[in-house]
Each structure stands twice: as structure tokens, then as C-alpha cells.
Short mmCIF file of N, CA and C in Angstrom, two decimals:
data_model
loop_
_atom_site.label_atom_id
_atom_site.label_comp_id
_atom_site.label_asym_id
_atom_site.label_seq_id
_atom_site.Cartn_x
_atom_site.Cartn_y
_atom_site.Cartn_z
N MET A 14 24.86 95.89 39.22
CA MET A 14 25.51 96.43 40.40
C MET A 14 24.44 97.03 41.32
N ILE A 15 24.50 96.65 42.57
CA ILE A 15 23.52 97.11 43.54
C ILE A 15 23.97 98.46 44.11
N GLY A 16 23.03 99.39 44.20
CA GLY A 16 23.32 100.70 44.74
C GLY A 16 22.53 100.98 46.00
N LYS A 17 22.56 102.23 46.38
CA LYS A 17 21.91 102.67 47.61
C LYS A 17 20.40 102.45 47.56
N ALA A 18 19.78 102.77 46.43
CA ALA A 18 18.33 102.60 46.30
C ALA A 18 17.93 101.14 46.47
N GLU A 19 18.73 100.24 45.93
CA GLU A 19 18.43 98.80 46.03
C GLU A 19 18.58 98.32 47.47
N LEU A 20 19.58 98.84 48.19
CA LEU A 20 19.74 98.48 49.60
C LEU A 20 18.54 98.97 50.41
N LEU A 21 18.15 100.20 50.19
CA LEU A 21 17.01 100.75 50.93
C LEU A 21 15.73 99.97 50.62
N GLU A 22 15.58 99.54 49.38
CA GLU A 22 14.42 98.73 49.01
C GLU A 22 14.47 97.36 49.70
N ALA A 23 15.68 96.79 49.79
CA ALA A 23 15.83 95.47 50.41
C ALA A 23 15.50 95.49 51.90
N ILE A 24 15.80 96.60 52.58
CA ILE A 24 15.54 96.66 54.03
C ILE A 24 14.16 97.23 54.36
N ALA A 25 13.49 97.79 53.35
CA ALA A 25 12.15 98.35 53.58
C ALA A 25 11.20 97.25 54.06
N GLY A 26 10.41 97.58 55.07
CA GLY A 26 9.42 96.64 55.58
C GLY A 26 9.98 95.55 56.47
N LYS A 27 11.26 95.63 56.81
CA LYS A 27 11.88 94.59 57.63
C LYS A 27 11.93 94.97 59.11
N ASN A 28 11.35 96.12 59.47
CA ASN A 28 11.28 96.58 60.86
C ASN A 28 12.64 96.47 61.54
N ARG A 29 13.62 97.11 60.95
CA ARG A 29 15.01 97.17 61.43
C ARG A 29 15.69 95.81 61.51
N GLY A 30 15.09 94.80 60.92
CA GLY A 30 15.67 93.46 60.94
C GLY A 30 14.81 92.46 61.67
N LEU A 31 13.83 92.93 62.43
CA LEU A 31 12.94 92.03 63.18
C LEU A 31 12.17 91.09 62.27
N LEU A 32 11.81 91.56 61.06
CA LEU A 32 11.00 90.77 60.15
C LEU A 32 11.81 90.18 58.99
N ALA A 33 13.13 90.26 59.09
CA ALA A 33 13.98 89.77 58.00
C ALA A 33 14.15 88.25 58.10
N SER A 34 13.85 87.58 57.00
CA SER A 34 14.07 86.13 56.93
C SER A 34 15.55 85.87 56.66
N LYS A 35 15.94 84.63 56.70
CA LYS A 35 17.32 84.26 56.40
C LYS A 35 17.69 84.69 54.97
N THR A 36 16.76 84.49 54.04
CA THR A 36 16.98 84.90 52.65
C THR A 36 17.13 86.42 52.56
N ASP A 37 16.26 87.15 53.29
CA ASP A 37 16.36 88.61 53.31
C ASP A 37 17.73 89.05 53.83
N LYS A 38 18.17 88.43 54.91
CA LYS A 38 19.44 88.82 55.52
C LYS A 38 20.60 88.60 54.57
N THR A 39 20.56 87.51 53.83
CA THR A 39 21.61 87.21 52.85
C THR A 39 21.62 88.27 51.75
N ALA A 40 20.43 88.62 51.25
CA ALA A 40 20.33 89.63 50.18
C ALA A 40 20.78 91.00 50.69
N ILE A 41 20.39 91.35 51.91
CA ILE A 41 20.77 92.64 52.48
C ILE A 41 22.28 92.71 52.67
N LEU A 42 22.87 91.64 53.19
CA LEU A 42 24.32 91.62 53.38
C LEU A 42 25.06 91.76 52.05
N ALA A 43 24.56 91.11 51.01
CA ALA A 43 25.18 91.23 49.68
C ALA A 43 25.09 92.67 49.18
N ALA A 44 23.93 93.31 49.37
CA ALA A 44 23.75 94.71 48.94
C ALA A 44 24.67 95.63 49.73
N VAL A 45 24.79 95.39 51.04
CA VAL A 45 25.66 96.21 51.89
C VAL A 45 27.11 96.07 51.43
N THR A 46 27.54 94.86 51.20
CA THR A 46 28.92 94.60 50.80
C THR A 46 29.26 95.31 49.49
N GLN A 47 28.34 95.27 48.53
CA GLN A 47 28.58 95.98 47.26
C GLN A 47 28.66 97.48 47.47
N LEU A 48 27.78 98.01 48.31
CA LEU A 48 27.79 99.45 48.56
C LEU A 48 29.06 99.87 49.31
N GLU A 49 29.49 99.05 50.26
CA GLU A 49 30.72 99.35 51.00
C GLU A 49 31.91 99.42 50.06
N GLY A 50 31.90 98.62 49.00
CA GLY A 50 32.98 98.63 48.02
C GLY A 50 33.06 99.93 47.24
N ARG A 51 32.00 100.73 47.29
CA ARG A 51 31.96 102.02 46.58
C ARG A 51 31.77 103.17 47.57
N ASN A 52 32.35 103.05 48.75
CA ASN A 52 32.22 104.07 49.79
C ASN A 52 32.77 105.41 49.29
N PRO A 53 31.92 106.46 49.22
CA PRO A 53 32.40 107.75 48.74
C PRO A 53 33.25 108.51 49.77
N THR A 54 33.29 108.00 51.00
CA THR A 54 34.05 108.66 52.06
C THR A 54 34.97 107.64 52.72
N PRO A 55 36.13 107.35 52.09
CA PRO A 55 37.01 106.31 52.61
C PRO A 55 37.65 106.65 53.96
N ARG A 56 37.64 107.94 54.33
CA ARG A 56 38.16 108.37 55.63
C ARG A 56 37.03 109.05 56.41
N PRO A 57 36.05 108.29 56.85
CA PRO A 57 34.86 108.89 57.46
C PRO A 57 35.13 109.68 58.73
N LEU A 58 36.15 109.34 59.48
CA LEU A 58 36.42 110.08 60.71
C LEU A 58 36.97 111.47 60.45
N GLU A 59 37.46 111.69 59.23
CA GLU A 59 37.91 113.03 58.84
C GLU A 59 36.75 113.87 58.31
N ALA A 60 35.64 113.24 58.00
CA ALA A 60 34.46 113.94 57.46
C ALA A 60 33.46 114.22 58.58
N GLN A 61 33.90 115.01 59.55
CA GLN A 61 33.08 115.25 60.73
C GLN A 61 31.74 115.88 60.40
N ASP A 62 31.69 116.72 59.36
CA ASP A 62 30.43 117.35 58.98
C ASP A 62 29.41 116.31 58.52
N LEU A 63 29.87 115.23 57.90
CA LEU A 63 28.96 114.15 57.48
C LEU A 63 28.61 113.23 58.64
N LEU A 64 29.60 112.91 59.46
CA LEU A 64 29.44 111.94 60.54
C LEU A 64 28.61 112.49 61.69
N ASP A 65 28.80 113.74 62.01
CA ASP A 65 28.15 114.36 63.16
C ASP A 65 26.64 114.47 62.94
N GLY A 66 25.87 114.21 63.98
CA GLY A 66 24.43 114.39 63.91
C GLY A 66 23.67 113.20 64.45
N ASN A 67 22.37 113.23 64.23
CA ASN A 67 21.48 112.18 64.72
C ASN A 67 21.15 111.23 63.57
N TRP A 68 21.39 109.96 63.81
CA TRP A 68 21.18 108.92 62.82
C TRP A 68 20.09 107.98 63.31
N ARG A 69 19.13 107.68 62.43
CA ARG A 69 18.03 106.75 62.76
C ARG A 69 18.35 105.39 62.17
N LEU A 70 18.21 104.36 62.99
CA LEU A 70 18.53 103.01 62.56
C LEU A 70 17.47 102.49 61.59
N LEU A 71 17.91 102.01 60.43
CA LEU A 71 17.02 101.42 59.45
C LEU A 71 17.05 99.90 59.51
N TYR A 72 18.25 99.35 59.80
CA TYR A 72 18.41 97.90 59.79
C TYR A 72 19.61 97.53 60.66
N THR A 73 19.49 96.40 61.37
CA THR A 73 20.61 95.89 62.14
C THR A 73 20.51 94.38 62.28
N THR A 74 21.66 93.77 62.54
CA THR A 74 21.68 92.35 62.90
C THR A 74 21.98 92.20 64.39
N SER A 75 22.07 93.31 65.12
CA SER A 75 22.39 93.30 66.55
C SER A 75 21.22 92.72 67.35
N GLN A 76 21.43 91.54 67.88
CA GLN A 76 20.38 90.92 68.70
C GLN A 76 20.15 91.71 69.98
N GLU A 77 21.19 92.36 70.47
CA GLU A 77 21.06 93.19 71.67
C GLU A 77 19.99 94.26 71.47
N LEU A 78 19.98 94.89 70.31
CA LEU A 78 18.96 95.90 70.01
C LEU A 78 17.62 95.28 69.67
N LEU A 79 17.64 94.28 68.81
CA LEU A 79 16.38 93.67 68.37
C LEU A 79 15.64 92.99 69.52
N ASN A 80 16.37 92.50 70.51
CA ASN A 80 15.73 91.85 71.66
C ASN A 80 14.94 92.81 72.53
N LEU A 81 15.15 94.12 72.37
CA LEU A 81 14.35 95.09 73.12
C LEU A 81 12.87 94.97 72.76
N ASP A 82 12.59 94.40 71.58
CA ASP A 82 11.20 94.23 71.14
C ASP A 82 10.55 93.02 71.80
N GLY A 83 11.30 92.23 72.54
CA GLY A 83 10.79 90.99 73.11
C GLY A 83 10.12 91.12 74.47
N PHE A 84 10.12 92.30 75.06
CA PHE A 84 9.48 92.47 76.36
C PHE A 84 7.96 92.43 76.20
N PRO A 85 7.26 91.82 77.16
CA PRO A 85 5.79 91.77 77.08
C PRO A 85 5.19 93.18 77.03
N LEU A 86 4.18 93.35 76.19
CA LEU A 86 3.42 94.59 76.06
C LEU A 86 4.24 95.78 75.56
N VAL A 87 5.43 95.51 75.02
CA VAL A 87 6.31 96.58 74.57
C VAL A 87 6.68 96.36 73.11
N GLN A 88 6.67 97.46 72.37
CA GLN A 88 7.12 97.41 70.98
C GLN A 88 8.29 98.36 70.82
N LEU A 89 9.24 97.93 70.03
CA LEU A 89 10.41 98.75 69.75
C LEU A 89 10.02 99.88 68.81
N GLY A 90 10.28 101.10 69.23
CA GLY A 90 10.02 102.27 68.39
C GLY A 90 11.28 102.63 67.63
N GLN A 91 11.49 103.92 67.46
CA GLN A 91 12.67 104.38 66.73
C GLN A 91 13.93 104.16 67.57
N ILE A 92 15.03 103.91 66.88
CA ILE A 92 16.34 103.78 67.51
C ILE A 92 17.25 104.81 66.86
N TYR A 93 17.94 105.57 67.69
CA TYR A 93 18.84 106.60 67.19
C TYR A 93 20.26 106.36 67.70
N GLN A 94 21.22 106.71 66.85
CA GLN A 94 22.60 106.80 67.29
C GLN A 94 23.02 108.23 66.97
N CYS A 95 23.29 108.97 68.01
CA CYS A 95 23.61 110.38 67.88
C CYS A 95 25.11 110.57 68.11
N VAL A 96 25.79 111.10 67.10
CA VAL A 96 27.24 111.23 67.13
C VAL A 96 27.60 112.70 67.35
N ARG A 97 28.43 112.93 68.33
CA ARG A 97 28.93 114.28 68.63
C ARG A 97 30.45 114.24 68.49
N THR A 98 30.94 114.52 67.29
CA THR A 98 32.37 114.36 67.02
C THR A 98 33.23 115.32 67.84
N SER A 99 32.75 116.54 68.08
CA SER A 99 33.57 117.51 68.83
C SER A 99 33.81 117.05 70.26
N ASP A 100 32.88 116.30 70.82
CA ASP A 100 33.01 115.80 72.20
C ASP A 100 33.42 114.34 72.25
N THR A 101 33.60 113.71 71.08
CA THR A 101 33.88 112.27 70.95
C THR A 101 32.89 111.44 71.78
N LYS A 102 31.60 111.71 71.57
CA LYS A 102 30.53 111.01 72.29
C LYS A 102 29.56 110.38 71.30
N ILE A 103 29.00 109.26 71.72
CA ILE A 103 27.93 108.58 70.99
C ILE A 103 26.81 108.32 71.98
N TYR A 104 25.59 108.62 71.57
CA TYR A 104 24.41 108.36 72.39
C TYR A 104 23.49 107.42 71.61
N ASN A 105 23.26 106.25 72.16
CA ASN A 105 22.31 105.30 71.57
C ASN A 105 21.00 105.43 72.33
N ILE A 106 19.92 105.69 71.61
CA ILE A 106 18.62 105.89 72.25
C ILE A 106 17.57 105.03 71.54
N ALA A 107 16.91 104.17 72.30
CA ALA A 107 15.82 103.34 71.77
C ALA A 107 14.53 103.76 72.44
N GLU A 108 13.54 104.09 71.62
CA GLU A 108 12.21 104.44 72.13
C GLU A 108 11.35 103.18 72.17
N LEU A 109 10.61 103.00 73.25
CA LEU A 109 9.73 101.85 73.42
C LEU A 109 8.30 102.35 73.57
N SER A 110 7.36 101.64 72.95
CA SER A 110 5.96 102.00 73.07
C SER A 110 5.16 100.76 73.45
N GLY A 111 3.90 100.94 73.67
CA GLY A 111 3.05 99.82 74.06
C GLY A 111 1.81 100.35 74.75
N ILE A 112 1.75 100.18 76.04
CA ILE A 112 0.62 100.67 76.82
C ILE A 112 0.67 102.19 76.86
N PRO A 113 -0.46 102.86 76.55
CA PRO A 113 -0.48 104.33 76.57
C PRO A 113 0.03 104.88 77.91
N TYR A 114 0.82 105.93 77.83
CA TYR A 114 1.41 106.63 78.96
C TYR A 114 2.55 105.86 79.62
N LEU A 115 2.88 104.70 79.10
CA LEU A 115 4.00 103.93 79.65
C LEU A 115 5.10 103.74 78.60
N GLU A 116 5.22 104.72 77.70
CA GLU A 116 6.27 104.67 76.70
C GLU A 116 7.61 104.83 77.41
N GLY A 117 8.62 104.11 76.92
CA GLY A 117 9.90 104.13 77.60
C GLY A 117 11.05 104.55 76.71
N VAL A 118 12.20 104.67 77.35
CA VAL A 118 13.45 105.00 76.67
C VAL A 118 14.56 104.14 77.28
N VAL A 119 15.38 103.58 76.41
CA VAL A 119 16.60 102.90 76.84
C VAL A 119 17.75 103.63 76.16
N SER A 120 18.67 104.14 76.95
CA SER A 120 19.75 104.95 76.39
C SER A 120 21.09 104.50 76.97
N VAL A 121 22.09 104.53 76.10
CA VAL A 121 23.46 104.25 76.54
C VAL A 121 24.34 105.36 76.00
N CYS A 122 25.15 105.93 76.88
CA CYS A 122 26.07 106.99 76.51
C CYS A 122 27.48 106.41 76.48
N ALA A 123 28.26 106.82 75.49
CA ALA A 123 29.60 106.28 75.34
C ALA A 123 30.54 107.36 74.81
N SER A 124 31.82 107.15 75.07
CA SER A 124 32.84 107.99 74.44
C SER A 124 33.56 107.13 73.41
N PHE A 125 34.15 107.80 72.42
CA PHE A 125 34.87 107.02 71.41
C PHE A 125 36.24 107.63 71.16
N GLU A 126 37.15 106.78 70.70
CA GLU A 126 38.51 107.19 70.38
C GLU A 126 38.87 106.63 69.01
N PRO A 127 39.19 107.49 68.05
CA PRO A 127 39.59 107.00 66.73
C PRO A 127 40.87 106.17 66.82
N VAL A 128 40.87 105.02 66.14
CA VAL A 128 42.07 104.18 66.11
C VAL A 128 42.55 103.95 64.67
N SER A 129 41.76 104.38 63.70
CA SER A 129 42.16 104.35 62.29
C SER A 129 41.30 105.38 61.56
N GLN A 130 41.36 105.39 60.24
CA GLN A 130 40.58 106.36 59.47
C GLN A 130 39.09 106.02 59.44
N CYS A 131 38.74 104.79 59.85
CA CYS A 131 37.33 104.40 59.79
C CYS A 131 36.85 103.64 61.04
N ARG A 132 37.73 103.44 62.02
CA ARG A 132 37.34 102.66 63.21
C ARG A 132 37.55 103.47 64.48
N VAL A 133 36.59 103.32 65.40
CA VAL A 133 36.71 103.93 66.72
C VAL A 133 36.56 102.84 67.78
N ASN A 134 37.31 103.00 68.86
CA ASN A 134 37.07 102.20 70.05
C ASN A 134 36.01 102.93 70.86
N VAL A 135 35.08 102.17 71.41
CA VAL A 135 33.95 102.73 72.14
C VAL A 135 34.01 102.27 73.59
N SER A 136 33.86 103.22 74.53
CA SER A 136 33.79 102.91 75.95
C SER A 136 32.43 103.38 76.47
N PHE A 137 31.61 102.43 76.89
CA PHE A 137 30.28 102.76 77.40
C PHE A 137 30.41 103.32 78.81
N GLU A 138 29.69 104.43 79.08
CA GLU A 138 29.86 105.15 80.33
C GLU A 138 28.62 105.22 81.21
N ARG A 139 27.45 105.27 80.60
CA ARG A 139 26.24 105.53 81.39
C ARG A 139 25.04 104.93 80.68
N SER A 140 24.13 104.40 81.46
CA SER A 140 22.88 103.87 80.91
C SER A 140 21.71 104.52 81.64
N ILE A 141 20.68 104.86 80.87
CA ILE A 141 19.47 105.48 81.43
C ILE A 141 18.28 104.72 80.87
N ILE A 142 17.45 104.20 81.76
CA ILE A 142 16.26 103.44 81.37
C ILE A 142 15.09 103.97 82.17
N GLY A 143 14.01 104.35 81.49
CA GLY A 143 12.86 104.86 82.22
C GLY A 143 11.69 105.19 81.31
N LEU A 144 10.63 105.65 81.94
CA LEU A 144 9.44 106.07 81.21
C LEU A 144 9.68 107.45 80.61
N GLN A 145 9.23 107.64 79.37
CA GLN A 145 9.42 108.92 78.71
C GLN A 145 8.83 110.06 79.53
N SER A 146 7.68 109.84 80.15
CA SER A 146 7.03 110.90 80.92
C SER A 146 7.87 111.31 82.13
N PHE A 147 8.49 110.35 82.81
CA PHE A 147 9.33 110.67 83.97
C PHE A 147 10.63 111.34 83.56
N LEU A 148 11.09 111.04 82.36
CA LEU A 148 12.34 111.60 81.87
C LEU A 148 12.14 112.93 81.16
N SER A 149 10.89 113.36 81.03
CA SER A 149 10.55 114.56 80.24
C SER A 149 11.12 114.42 78.84
N TYR A 150 11.01 113.21 78.28
CA TYR A 150 11.56 112.92 76.97
C TYR A 150 10.63 113.44 75.88
N SER A 151 11.19 114.28 74.98
CA SER A 151 10.40 114.75 73.85
C SER A 151 11.09 114.44 72.53
N SER A 152 12.43 114.41 72.55
CA SER A 152 13.19 114.08 71.34
C SER A 152 14.59 113.64 71.75
N ALA A 153 15.26 112.98 70.83
CA ALA A 153 16.63 112.54 71.09
C ALA A 153 17.53 113.75 71.37
N ASN A 154 17.39 114.80 70.59
CA ASN A 154 18.22 116.00 70.77
C ASN A 154 18.05 116.61 72.15
N ASP A 155 16.81 116.81 72.56
CA ASP A 155 16.52 117.40 73.85
C ASP A 155 17.06 116.52 74.98
N PHE A 156 16.90 115.23 74.84
CA PHE A 156 17.37 114.28 75.85
C PHE A 156 18.90 114.35 75.98
N ILE A 157 19.60 114.42 74.85
CA ILE A 157 21.06 114.51 74.87
C ILE A 157 21.51 115.82 75.53
N GLU A 158 20.81 116.91 75.24
CA GLU A 158 21.15 118.18 75.88
C GLU A 158 21.06 118.07 77.39
N GLN A 159 20.03 117.38 77.88
CA GLN A 159 19.88 117.20 79.33
C GLN A 159 21.01 116.33 79.89
N ILE A 160 21.38 115.29 79.17
CA ILE A 160 22.48 114.42 79.61
C ILE A 160 23.78 115.22 79.66
N GLU A 161 24.06 115.98 78.59
CA GLU A 161 25.29 116.76 78.52
C GLU A 161 25.35 117.84 79.60
N ALA A 162 24.19 118.30 80.04
CA ALA A 162 24.14 119.30 81.11
C ALA A 162 24.36 118.66 82.49
N GLY A 163 24.48 117.33 82.52
CA GLY A 163 24.74 116.64 83.78
C GLY A 163 23.52 116.25 84.57
N LYS A 164 22.35 116.32 83.94
CA LYS A 164 21.12 116.01 84.66
C LYS A 164 21.09 114.54 85.09
N ARG A 165 20.62 114.30 86.31
CA ARG A 165 20.35 112.95 86.81
C ARG A 165 18.84 112.75 86.66
N PHE A 166 18.44 111.60 86.22
CA PHE A 166 17.04 111.35 85.89
C PHE A 166 16.35 110.48 86.94
N PRO A 167 15.03 110.70 87.13
CA PRO A 167 14.25 109.84 88.05
C PRO A 167 13.91 108.53 87.34
N ALA A 168 14.93 107.73 87.13
CA ALA A 168 14.79 106.48 86.40
C ALA A 168 15.97 105.60 86.81
N ILE A 169 16.15 104.53 86.11
CA ILE A 169 17.35 103.73 86.32
C ILE A 169 18.47 104.44 85.56
N ASP A 170 19.33 105.08 86.29
CA ASP A 170 20.38 105.93 85.72
C ASP A 170 21.68 105.56 86.43
N PHE A 171 22.55 104.87 85.73
CA PHE A 171 23.74 104.37 86.42
C PHE A 171 24.98 104.42 85.53
N PRO A 172 26.13 104.61 86.17
CA PRO A 172 27.39 104.58 85.41
C PRO A 172 27.72 103.14 85.02
N ILE A 173 28.47 103.01 83.95
CA ILE A 173 28.92 101.70 83.48
C ILE A 173 30.42 101.63 83.68
N ASN A 174 30.89 100.53 84.18
CA ASN A 174 32.33 100.32 84.36
C ASN A 174 32.99 100.27 82.99
N ARG A 175 33.70 101.32 82.65
CA ARG A 175 34.29 101.45 81.31
C ARG A 175 35.27 100.34 80.98
N ASP A 176 35.93 99.80 81.99
CA ASP A 176 36.93 98.75 81.72
C ASP A 176 36.28 97.47 81.22
N ASN A 177 35.05 97.22 81.66
CA ASN A 177 34.36 95.98 81.28
C ASN A 177 33.47 96.14 80.05
N GLN A 178 33.14 97.35 79.67
CA GLN A 178 32.18 97.59 78.59
C GLN A 178 32.83 98.39 77.47
N GLN A 179 33.60 97.72 76.66
CA GLN A 179 34.25 98.37 75.55
C GLN A 179 33.98 97.58 74.27
N GLY A 180 34.09 98.26 73.17
CA GLY A 180 33.92 97.62 71.88
C GLY A 180 34.51 98.52 70.81
N TRP A 181 34.21 98.21 69.56
CA TRP A 181 34.64 99.07 68.48
C TRP A 181 33.55 99.14 67.42
N LEU A 182 33.62 100.17 66.64
CA LEU A 182 32.68 100.38 65.54
C LEU A 182 33.48 100.85 64.34
N GLU A 183 33.26 100.19 63.22
CA GLU A 183 33.92 100.58 61.98
C GLU A 183 32.89 101.15 61.03
N ILE A 184 33.16 102.33 60.50
CA ILE A 184 32.27 102.97 59.54
C ILE A 184 32.73 102.54 58.16
N THR A 185 31.89 101.77 57.49
CA THR A 185 32.28 101.17 56.21
C THR A 185 31.67 101.90 55.01
N TYR A 186 30.71 102.78 55.26
CA TYR A 186 30.11 103.58 54.19
C TYR A 186 29.54 104.84 54.83
N LEU A 187 29.78 106.00 54.18
CA LEU A 187 29.25 107.26 54.69
C LEU A 187 29.04 108.21 53.53
N ASP A 188 27.80 108.73 53.43
CA ASP A 188 27.53 109.82 52.50
C ASP A 188 26.64 110.83 53.22
N ASP A 189 25.97 111.70 52.48
CA ASP A 189 25.19 112.78 53.09
C ASP A 189 24.08 112.27 54.01
N ASP A 190 23.49 111.13 53.69
CA ASP A 190 22.34 110.69 54.48
C ASP A 190 22.29 109.19 54.77
N LEU A 191 23.38 108.47 54.50
CA LEU A 191 23.41 107.04 54.79
C LEU A 191 24.75 106.68 55.41
N ARG A 192 24.68 105.87 56.46
CA ARG A 192 25.89 105.38 57.13
C ARG A 192 25.74 103.89 57.38
N ILE A 193 26.78 103.15 57.07
CA ILE A 193 26.82 101.72 57.35
C ILE A 193 27.99 101.48 58.28
N GLY A 194 27.77 100.66 59.30
CA GLY A 194 28.82 100.36 60.24
C GLY A 194 28.78 98.91 60.65
N ARG A 195 29.93 98.44 61.12
CA ARG A 195 30.04 97.07 61.63
C ARG A 195 30.67 97.14 63.01
N GLY A 196 30.13 96.33 63.93
CA GLY A 196 30.60 96.35 65.30
C GLY A 196 31.43 95.15 65.66
N ASN A 197 32.06 95.21 66.82
CA ASN A 197 32.97 94.15 67.26
C ASN A 197 32.27 92.82 67.53
N GLN A 198 30.96 92.81 67.70
CA GLN A 198 30.24 91.55 67.93
C GLN A 198 29.68 90.99 66.62
N GLY A 199 30.17 91.50 65.49
CA GLY A 199 29.72 91.02 64.19
C GLY A 199 28.43 91.65 63.71
N SER A 200 27.96 92.67 64.42
CA SER A 200 26.70 93.31 64.07
C SER A 200 26.88 94.30 62.93
N LEU A 201 25.83 94.40 62.13
CA LEU A 201 25.76 95.32 61.00
C LEU A 201 24.72 96.39 61.33
N PHE A 202 25.01 97.64 60.98
CA PHE A 202 24.10 98.74 61.23
C PHE A 202 23.95 99.57 59.97
N VAL A 203 22.72 99.87 59.57
CA VAL A 203 22.44 100.75 58.44
C VAL A 203 21.57 101.87 59.00
N LEU A 204 22.06 103.11 58.86
CA LEU A 204 21.38 104.24 59.47
C LEU A 204 21.20 105.37 58.45
N THR A 205 20.18 106.18 58.68
CA THR A 205 19.94 107.36 57.84
C THR A 205 19.99 108.60 58.72
N LYS A 206 20.49 109.69 58.16
CA LYS A 206 20.60 110.93 58.94
C LYS A 206 19.22 111.52 59.11
N LYS A 207 18.92 111.89 60.32
CA LYS A 207 17.61 112.44 60.66
C LYS A 207 17.56 113.92 60.38
#
């Protein structure tokens, strides 16, 4: 029986999925499926103390995220999904590195609405793209505080038409430091609490 340690070992060195071969992906999916079958938190949306916080992405099949690594002279850094259950908000933040002093951030802010004990509908509301130096970016937490305070940034900062940009996320496994989720586009996400 595959457990959490085996899943973490399977995704180690795969650079969030960028370096995963077809065989790796099959093994990771099998490990995820077994772990999901033993989810210690079958009602994750009721476990706000576990769900709330900053989560760092360990592995994904989301091409939308992995394609951020495809820009010339840019490397994908850490990716965070920060959940604020009291405000029903999710902040996705991807750090980009490459040329010194030109490190960037791609962020999407969304609200969510629970529709079952483990699934939320997500409405994307705002996107912010810019250089970390122009955004005064130091950490995901600090950046979120600025967003929540209503700050407008000297970057590409624009609202998203909520009617056209919706999806869902199902939390299929949740414990003290590991979360697994599946999205409406068939994407898999494995995250660890920061």
C-alpha cells in the first residue's frame, strides 16, 4: 500500500511535474489515487484550520502553470496557493526568476463558493503580472496583504470577467501538511503547507 512518504518520494526531483516522464506521471497518479482513498479529512471544507494558509505546489499536471516555465530567459520558481477560508478567497502566486533584477510574479486572485463537502466553485477576479522589484514583492503573505488592502500595482493589474473565468476545485486529500486537489480541466495538484 502506497502512503504519503511514497508519494513524496515519487514526485521528488520532478520540478513540479516539468521533469516527469510518462512513466513517472502514471506512478504518481497511482500513488495519489491510493492516498485519496485513505483521506483522513473526508469533509475538508469543514476543516478550515487545516485548509486555511499558504500552500506550496509540489506537483501538478496543469499545463497552464507548467507553461510559465516556457518563456525565454525565465525559470519557474515557487508556486503558492494561499487559501483564506474566512474571506472565501484563493490567491495563486507564481514566482519567476532568470535574469538578475528581473524576477517576476504572476498572480491570480479568486473567490470560492463551497458546493459540497469537498468541492468549491472558483470565480477568478483579478490578475497581477509584474517584476518583483516594482511590486515590492518580498513574500506571498506580504503580497496578499497588499492586495487585500486594495493596493493597485505598477504592473499589469486588471480585473477578470468573472462570468467567463470560472472553474471548480475538489479537495481529495487533506491532512496537517499535505493537500491534494483536482480541477475542472482534469489537472492534479499536490501541495504542502508552508
